[in-house]
Coordinates of C-alpha atoms in Angstrom, one line a residue:
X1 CA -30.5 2.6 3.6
X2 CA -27.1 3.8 3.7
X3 CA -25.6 0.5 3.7
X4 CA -28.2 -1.0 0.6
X5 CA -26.4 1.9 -1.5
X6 CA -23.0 1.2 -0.8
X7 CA -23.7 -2.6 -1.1
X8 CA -25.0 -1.6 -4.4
X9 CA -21.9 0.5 -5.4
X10 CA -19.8 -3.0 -4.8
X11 CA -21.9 -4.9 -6.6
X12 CA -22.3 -2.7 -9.8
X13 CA -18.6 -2.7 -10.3
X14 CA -18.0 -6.9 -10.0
X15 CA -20.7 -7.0 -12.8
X16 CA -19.1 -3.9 -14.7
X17 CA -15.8 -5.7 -14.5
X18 CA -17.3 -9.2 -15.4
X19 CA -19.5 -7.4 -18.0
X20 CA -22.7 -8.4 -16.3
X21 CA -26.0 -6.6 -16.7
X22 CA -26.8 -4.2 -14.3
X23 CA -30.6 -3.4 -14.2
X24 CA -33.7 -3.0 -12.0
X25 CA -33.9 -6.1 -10.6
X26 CA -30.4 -5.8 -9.0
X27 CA -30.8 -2.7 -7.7
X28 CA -34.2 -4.2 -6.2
X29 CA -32.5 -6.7 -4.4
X30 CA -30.4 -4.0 -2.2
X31 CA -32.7 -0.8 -2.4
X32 CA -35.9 -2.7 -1.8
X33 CA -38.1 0.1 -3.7
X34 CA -39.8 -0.7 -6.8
X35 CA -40.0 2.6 -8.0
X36 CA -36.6 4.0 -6.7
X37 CA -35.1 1.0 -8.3
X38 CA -36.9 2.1 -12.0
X39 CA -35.3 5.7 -11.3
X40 CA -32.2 4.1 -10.6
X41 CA -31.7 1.8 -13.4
X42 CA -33.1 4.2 -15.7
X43 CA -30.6 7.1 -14.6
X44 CA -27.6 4.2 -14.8
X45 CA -28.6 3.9 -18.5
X46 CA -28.1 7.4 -19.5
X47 CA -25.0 7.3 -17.0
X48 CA -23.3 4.8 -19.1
X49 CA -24.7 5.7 -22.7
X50 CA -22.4 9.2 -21.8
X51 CA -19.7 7.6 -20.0
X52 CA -19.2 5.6 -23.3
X53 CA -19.7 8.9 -25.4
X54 CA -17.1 10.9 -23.9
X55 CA -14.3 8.5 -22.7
X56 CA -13.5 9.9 -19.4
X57 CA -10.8 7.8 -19.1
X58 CA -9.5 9.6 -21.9
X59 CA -10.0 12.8 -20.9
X60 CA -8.4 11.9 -17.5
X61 CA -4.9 11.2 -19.0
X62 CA -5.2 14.4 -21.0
X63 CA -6.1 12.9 -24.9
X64 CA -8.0 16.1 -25.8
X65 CA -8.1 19.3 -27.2
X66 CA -6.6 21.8 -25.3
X67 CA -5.1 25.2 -25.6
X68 CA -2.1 24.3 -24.2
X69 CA -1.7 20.9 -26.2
X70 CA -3.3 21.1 -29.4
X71 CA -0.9 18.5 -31.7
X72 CA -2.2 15.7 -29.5
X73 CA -6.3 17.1 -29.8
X74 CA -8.5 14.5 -30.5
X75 CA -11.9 16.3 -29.9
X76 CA -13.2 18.2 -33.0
X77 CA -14.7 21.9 -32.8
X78 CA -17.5 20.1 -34.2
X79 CA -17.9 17.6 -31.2
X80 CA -17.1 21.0 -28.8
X81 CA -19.3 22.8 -30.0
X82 CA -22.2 19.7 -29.1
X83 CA -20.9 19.6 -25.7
X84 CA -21.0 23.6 -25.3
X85 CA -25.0 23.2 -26.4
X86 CA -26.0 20.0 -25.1
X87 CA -28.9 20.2 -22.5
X88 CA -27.6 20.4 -18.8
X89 CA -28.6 17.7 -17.9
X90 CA -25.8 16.1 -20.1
X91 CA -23.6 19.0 -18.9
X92 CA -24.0 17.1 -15.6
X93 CA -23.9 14.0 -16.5
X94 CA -20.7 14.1 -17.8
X95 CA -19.2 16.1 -14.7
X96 CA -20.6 13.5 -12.5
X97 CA -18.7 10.8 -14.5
X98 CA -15.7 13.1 -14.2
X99 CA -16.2 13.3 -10.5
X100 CA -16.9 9.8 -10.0
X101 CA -13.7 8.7 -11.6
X102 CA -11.6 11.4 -9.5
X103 CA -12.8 10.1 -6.5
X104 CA -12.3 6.5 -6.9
X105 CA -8.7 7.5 -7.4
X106 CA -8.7 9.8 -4.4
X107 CA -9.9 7.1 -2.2
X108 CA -7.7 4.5 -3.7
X109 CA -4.8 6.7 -2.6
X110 CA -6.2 7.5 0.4
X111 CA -6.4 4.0 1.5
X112 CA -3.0 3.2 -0.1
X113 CA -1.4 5.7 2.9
X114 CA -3.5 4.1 5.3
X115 CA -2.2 0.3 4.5
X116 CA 0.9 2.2 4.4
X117 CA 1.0 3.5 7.6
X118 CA -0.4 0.4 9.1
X119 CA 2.5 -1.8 7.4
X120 CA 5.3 0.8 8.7
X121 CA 3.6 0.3 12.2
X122 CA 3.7 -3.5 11.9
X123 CA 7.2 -3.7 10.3
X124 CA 8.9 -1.6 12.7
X125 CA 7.5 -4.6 15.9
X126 CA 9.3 -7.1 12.8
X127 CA 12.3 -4.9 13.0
X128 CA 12.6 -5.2 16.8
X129 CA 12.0 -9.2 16.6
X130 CA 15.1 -9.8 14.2
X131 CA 16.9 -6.9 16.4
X132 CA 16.5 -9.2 19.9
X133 CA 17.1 -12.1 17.0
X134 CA 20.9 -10.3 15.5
X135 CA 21.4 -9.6 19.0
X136 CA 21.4 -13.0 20.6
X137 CA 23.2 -14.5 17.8
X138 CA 26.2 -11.9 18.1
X139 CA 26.3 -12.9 21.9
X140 CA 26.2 -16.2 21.2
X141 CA 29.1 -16.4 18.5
X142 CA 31.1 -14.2 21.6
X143 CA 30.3 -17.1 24.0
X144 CA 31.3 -20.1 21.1
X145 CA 34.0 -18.3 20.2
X146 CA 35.6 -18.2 24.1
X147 CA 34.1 -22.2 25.0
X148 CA 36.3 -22.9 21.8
X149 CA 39.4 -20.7 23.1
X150 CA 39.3 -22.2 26.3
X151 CA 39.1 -25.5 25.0
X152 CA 41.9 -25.2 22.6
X153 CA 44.3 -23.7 25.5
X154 CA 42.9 -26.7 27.8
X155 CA 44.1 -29.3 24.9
X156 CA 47.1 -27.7 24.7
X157 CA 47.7 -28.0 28.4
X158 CA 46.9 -31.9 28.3
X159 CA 49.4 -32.2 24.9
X160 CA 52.3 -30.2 27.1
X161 CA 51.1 -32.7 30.0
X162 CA 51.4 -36.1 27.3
X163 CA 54.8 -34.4 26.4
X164 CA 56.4 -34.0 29.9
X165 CA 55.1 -37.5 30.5
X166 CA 56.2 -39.3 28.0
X167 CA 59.9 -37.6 28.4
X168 CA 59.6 -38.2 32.3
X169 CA 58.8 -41.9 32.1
X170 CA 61.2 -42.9 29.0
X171 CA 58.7 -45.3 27.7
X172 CA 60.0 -45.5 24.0
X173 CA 58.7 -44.5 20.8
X174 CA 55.5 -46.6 21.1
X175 CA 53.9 -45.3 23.7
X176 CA 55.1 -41.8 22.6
X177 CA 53.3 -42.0 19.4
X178 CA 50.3 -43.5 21.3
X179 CA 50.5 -40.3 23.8
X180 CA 50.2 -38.1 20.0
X181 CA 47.9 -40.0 18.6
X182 CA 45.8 -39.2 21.6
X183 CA 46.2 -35.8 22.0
X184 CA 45.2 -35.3 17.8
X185 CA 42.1 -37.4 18.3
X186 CA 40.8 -34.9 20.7
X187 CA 41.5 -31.4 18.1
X188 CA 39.3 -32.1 15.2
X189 CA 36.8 -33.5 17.8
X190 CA 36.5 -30.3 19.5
X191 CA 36.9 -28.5 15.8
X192 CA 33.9 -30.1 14.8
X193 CA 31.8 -29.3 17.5
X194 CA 32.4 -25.9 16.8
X195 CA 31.7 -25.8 13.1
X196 CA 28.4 -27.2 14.0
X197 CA 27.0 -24.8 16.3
X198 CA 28.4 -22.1 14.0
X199 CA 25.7 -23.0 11.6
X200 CA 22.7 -23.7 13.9
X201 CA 22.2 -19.9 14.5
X202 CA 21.8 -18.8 11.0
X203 CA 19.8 -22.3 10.8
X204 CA 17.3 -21.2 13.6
X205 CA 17.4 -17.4 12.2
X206 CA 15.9 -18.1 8.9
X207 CA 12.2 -17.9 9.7
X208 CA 12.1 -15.2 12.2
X209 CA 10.9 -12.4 10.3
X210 CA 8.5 -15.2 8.7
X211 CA 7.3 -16.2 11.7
X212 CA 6.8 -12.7 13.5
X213 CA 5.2 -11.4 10.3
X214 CA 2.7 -14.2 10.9
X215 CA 2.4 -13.3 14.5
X216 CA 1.5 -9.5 13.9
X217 CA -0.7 -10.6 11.1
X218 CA -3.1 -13.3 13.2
X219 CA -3.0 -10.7 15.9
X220 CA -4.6 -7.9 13.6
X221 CA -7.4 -10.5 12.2
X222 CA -7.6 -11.8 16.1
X223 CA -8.2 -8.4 17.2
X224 CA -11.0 -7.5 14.2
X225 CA -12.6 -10.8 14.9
X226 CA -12.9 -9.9 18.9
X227 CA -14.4 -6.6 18.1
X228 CA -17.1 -8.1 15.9
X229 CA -17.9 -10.5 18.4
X230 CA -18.4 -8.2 20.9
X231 CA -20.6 -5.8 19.2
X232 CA -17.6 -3.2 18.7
X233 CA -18.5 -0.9 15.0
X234 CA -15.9 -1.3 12.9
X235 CA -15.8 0.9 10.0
X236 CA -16.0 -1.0 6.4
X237 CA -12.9 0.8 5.2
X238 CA -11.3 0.5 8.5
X239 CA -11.8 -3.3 7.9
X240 CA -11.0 -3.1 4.4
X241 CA -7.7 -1.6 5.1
X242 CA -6.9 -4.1 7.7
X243 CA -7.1 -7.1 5.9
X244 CA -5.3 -5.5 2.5
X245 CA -2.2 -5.1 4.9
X246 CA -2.8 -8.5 6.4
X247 CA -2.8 -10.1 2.9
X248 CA 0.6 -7.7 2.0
X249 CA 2.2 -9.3 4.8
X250 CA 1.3 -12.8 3.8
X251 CA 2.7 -12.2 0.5
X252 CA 6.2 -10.6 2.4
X253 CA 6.2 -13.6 4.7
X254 CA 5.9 -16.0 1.5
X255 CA 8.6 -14.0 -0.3
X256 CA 10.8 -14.4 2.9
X257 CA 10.0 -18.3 3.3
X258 CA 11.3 -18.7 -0.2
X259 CA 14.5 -17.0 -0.2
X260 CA 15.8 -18.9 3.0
X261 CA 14.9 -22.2 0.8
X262 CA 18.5 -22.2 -0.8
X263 CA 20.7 -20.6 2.4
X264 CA 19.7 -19.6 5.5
X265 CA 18.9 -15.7 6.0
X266 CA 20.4 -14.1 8.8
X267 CA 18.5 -11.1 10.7
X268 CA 20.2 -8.2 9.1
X269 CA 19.5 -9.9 5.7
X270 CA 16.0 -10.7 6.7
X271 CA 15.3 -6.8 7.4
X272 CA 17.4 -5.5 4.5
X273 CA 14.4 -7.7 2.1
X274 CA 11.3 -6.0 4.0
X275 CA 13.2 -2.7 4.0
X276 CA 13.6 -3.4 0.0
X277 CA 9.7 -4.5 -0.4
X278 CA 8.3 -1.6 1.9
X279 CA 10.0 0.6 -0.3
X280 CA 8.5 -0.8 -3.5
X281 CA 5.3 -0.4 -1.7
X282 CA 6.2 3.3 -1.5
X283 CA 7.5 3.8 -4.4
X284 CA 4.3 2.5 -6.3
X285 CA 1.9 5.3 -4.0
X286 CA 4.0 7.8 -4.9
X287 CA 3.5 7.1 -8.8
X288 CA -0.1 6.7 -7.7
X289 CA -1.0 10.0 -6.0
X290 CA 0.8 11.9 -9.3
X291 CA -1.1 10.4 -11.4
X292 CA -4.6 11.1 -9.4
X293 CA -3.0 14.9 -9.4
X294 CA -2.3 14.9 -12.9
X295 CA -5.5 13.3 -14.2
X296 CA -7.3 16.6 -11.6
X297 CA -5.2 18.5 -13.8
X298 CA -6.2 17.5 -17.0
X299 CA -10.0 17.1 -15.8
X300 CA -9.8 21.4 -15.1
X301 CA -8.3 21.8 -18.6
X302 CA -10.6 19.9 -20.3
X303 CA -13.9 21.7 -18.7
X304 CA -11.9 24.9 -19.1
X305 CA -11.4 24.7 -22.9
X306 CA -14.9 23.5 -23.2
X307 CA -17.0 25.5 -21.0
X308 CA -14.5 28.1 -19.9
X309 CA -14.9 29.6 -16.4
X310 CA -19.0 29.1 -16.6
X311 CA -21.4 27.4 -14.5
X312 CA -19.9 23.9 -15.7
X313 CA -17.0 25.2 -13.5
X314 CA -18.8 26.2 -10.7
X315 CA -20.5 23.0 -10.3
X316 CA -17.2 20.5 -10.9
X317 CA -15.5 22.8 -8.0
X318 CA -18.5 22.7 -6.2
X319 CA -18.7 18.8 -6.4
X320 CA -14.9 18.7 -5.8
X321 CA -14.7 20.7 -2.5
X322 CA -17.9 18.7 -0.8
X323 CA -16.4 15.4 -1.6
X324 CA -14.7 13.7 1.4
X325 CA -12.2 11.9 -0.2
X326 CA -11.2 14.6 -2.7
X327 CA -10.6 17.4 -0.4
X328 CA -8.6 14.8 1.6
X329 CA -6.1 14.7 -1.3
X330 CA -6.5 18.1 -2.1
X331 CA -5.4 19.0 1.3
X332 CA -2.4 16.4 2.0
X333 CA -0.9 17.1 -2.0
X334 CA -2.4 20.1 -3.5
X335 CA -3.5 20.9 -6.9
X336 CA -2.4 24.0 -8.7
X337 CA -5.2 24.0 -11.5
X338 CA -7.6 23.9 -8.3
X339 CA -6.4 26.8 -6.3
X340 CA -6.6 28.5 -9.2
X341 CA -9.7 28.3 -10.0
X342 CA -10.9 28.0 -6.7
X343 CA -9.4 31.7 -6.1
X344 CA -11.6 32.8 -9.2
X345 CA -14.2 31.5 -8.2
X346 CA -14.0 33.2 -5.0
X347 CA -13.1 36.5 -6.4
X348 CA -16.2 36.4 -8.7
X349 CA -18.3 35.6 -5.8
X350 CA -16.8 38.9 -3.6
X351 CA -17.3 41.4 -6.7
X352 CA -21.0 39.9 -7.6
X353 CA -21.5 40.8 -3.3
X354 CA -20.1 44.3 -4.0
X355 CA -21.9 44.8 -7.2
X356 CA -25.2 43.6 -5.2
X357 CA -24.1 45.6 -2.3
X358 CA -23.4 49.0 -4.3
X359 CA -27.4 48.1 -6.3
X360 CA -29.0 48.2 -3.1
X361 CA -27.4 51.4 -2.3
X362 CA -28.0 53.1 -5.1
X363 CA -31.7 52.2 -4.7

């Protein structure tokens, strides 16, 4: 099935990373065929005996020979020359292994945008938490600020009162300096009120973007885990999407816990850190999709100095405009090297229909 392939797919690349065998009796286990598990296995073989021959990696990040870069060649004519001769069935191994790395890129960046977008989504119901949050806070410094005016005019009132006292009644010096000692007992009192609830809203702020960022997340995994329960498809990517921006925002929320270890964060602080760490995020996807775009590039120069514009070249456009995820990036960022060649290709197709065309005529 479908789903035994793709299971398959996973699986060969945690063994390919932990240098583990892959053979027929793994693909066995998912593919349950004997014989399309011997095909399989065999063809892996021969897939990995070329992709060690001709380094795609290499040839990705442009360490070739190539008319346009020949100080930094590092394929002989000799080794050319093979690759012009070799049997086609090499010919297409090698521009499957050059299509299989392209698209791995192509859907990494794809999914990139979509954790992307799903983070901007998230971060702007964060933003509107410690918004209410700088808000409140404002309003309440307003209201401390006039319960300490009116206290300081209603101390002042009771001093003036002491005064007029003390000067009405005569009582001496005593109870005069008993009537001030009063009245100073009563400022710092009231001071130091103040300075404490000062602090307490920077206090109370500090975890607010930590604590909605651990909202939003529970509420994505909450909603996944509902839809599972009742029988709702979920797409594997959609899912696999989900919980890479679930585990982003745990890592923002730990990064946010640790800051407001030392001092207490206030709301526009709070932001101004996720602003800095979506932008990061951004930042790195950018680098990302120009590297998939060069590494296209380089892929189209390599097969052109090679093969030129032959059937090699048909094939790898031909491969590269049915693939999902390739024509997704192709569309959303372009490629010059593939217009181009997807316009000759499509002029040679027109003038082999008028040549056809002007045959049957002539007949």
């Amino acid at each position: 099935t479908a789903r035994g392939w793709e299971d398959l797919s996973r699986t060969i690349q945690v063994h390919e990373k932990r240098n583990l065998p892959v053979n027929e009796g793994l693909a066995v286990q998912f593919l349950q065929d004997p014989e399309i598990s011997r095909s399989f296995a065999v063809y892996y073989d021969l897939y990995k005996k070329y992709r060690d021959i001709y380094r795609v990696p290499d040839i990705l990040a442009g360490r070739f020979t190539g008319p346009e870069e020949g100080e930094k060649l590092e394929l002989d004519p000799v080794r050319i020359r093979e690759m012009k001769v070799a049997p086609f069935d090499e010919k297409l191994s090698l521009i499957s292994l050059l299509i299989d790395a392209l698209s791995q890129a192509f859907a990494a960046c794809a999914r990139d945008k979509a954790v992307q977008e799903l983070l901007m989504r998230e971060m702007s119901q964060v933003r509107q938490v410690l918004k209410s949050a700088e808000n409140k806070s404002v309003e309440n410094q307003s209201a401390e600020n006039k319960s300490a005016e009116n206290m300081s005019a209603e101390n002042k009132s009771a001093e003036n009162m002491s005064v007029e006292n003390q000067s009405a009644e005569n009582t001496g010096e005593g109870d005069s300096a008993s009537s001030q000692k009063s009245a100073e007992t009563k400022l710092p009192g009231s001071s130091g009120r103040q300075a404490v609830k000062e602090e307490q809203p920077g206090r109370a702020a500090q975890n607010i973007a930590a604590e909605a960022i651990h909202e939003r997340s529970g509420s994505l995994l909450r909603e996944l885990r509902r839809k599972k329960e009742a029988g709702i498809p979920v797409e594997r990517e959609q899912e696999r999407v989900l919980r890479t921006a679930c585990r982003e925002m745990d890592g923002l929320r730990e990064q946010l816990l640790e800051k407001s270890i030392s001092q207490p964060l206030p709301p526009r602080m709070q932001y101004a850190l996720i602003r800095d760490w979506f932008s990061a995020r951004e930042q790195a996807r950018q680098t990302a999709v120009k590297e998939a775009d060069t590494s296209l590039t380089n892929a189209f120069r390599f097969l052109s100095h090679v093969y030129g514009d032959g059937q090699e070249m048909v094939l790898f456009l031909t491969e590269l405009s049915s693939g999902y995820y390739s024509l997704k990036f192709i569309n959303e960022h372009g490629n010059e090297e593939y217009f181009r060649y997807n316009r000759m290709l499509l002029l040679r197709e027109r003038r082999d229909a008028l040549r056809d065309e002007v045959l049957r005529l002539m007949e």
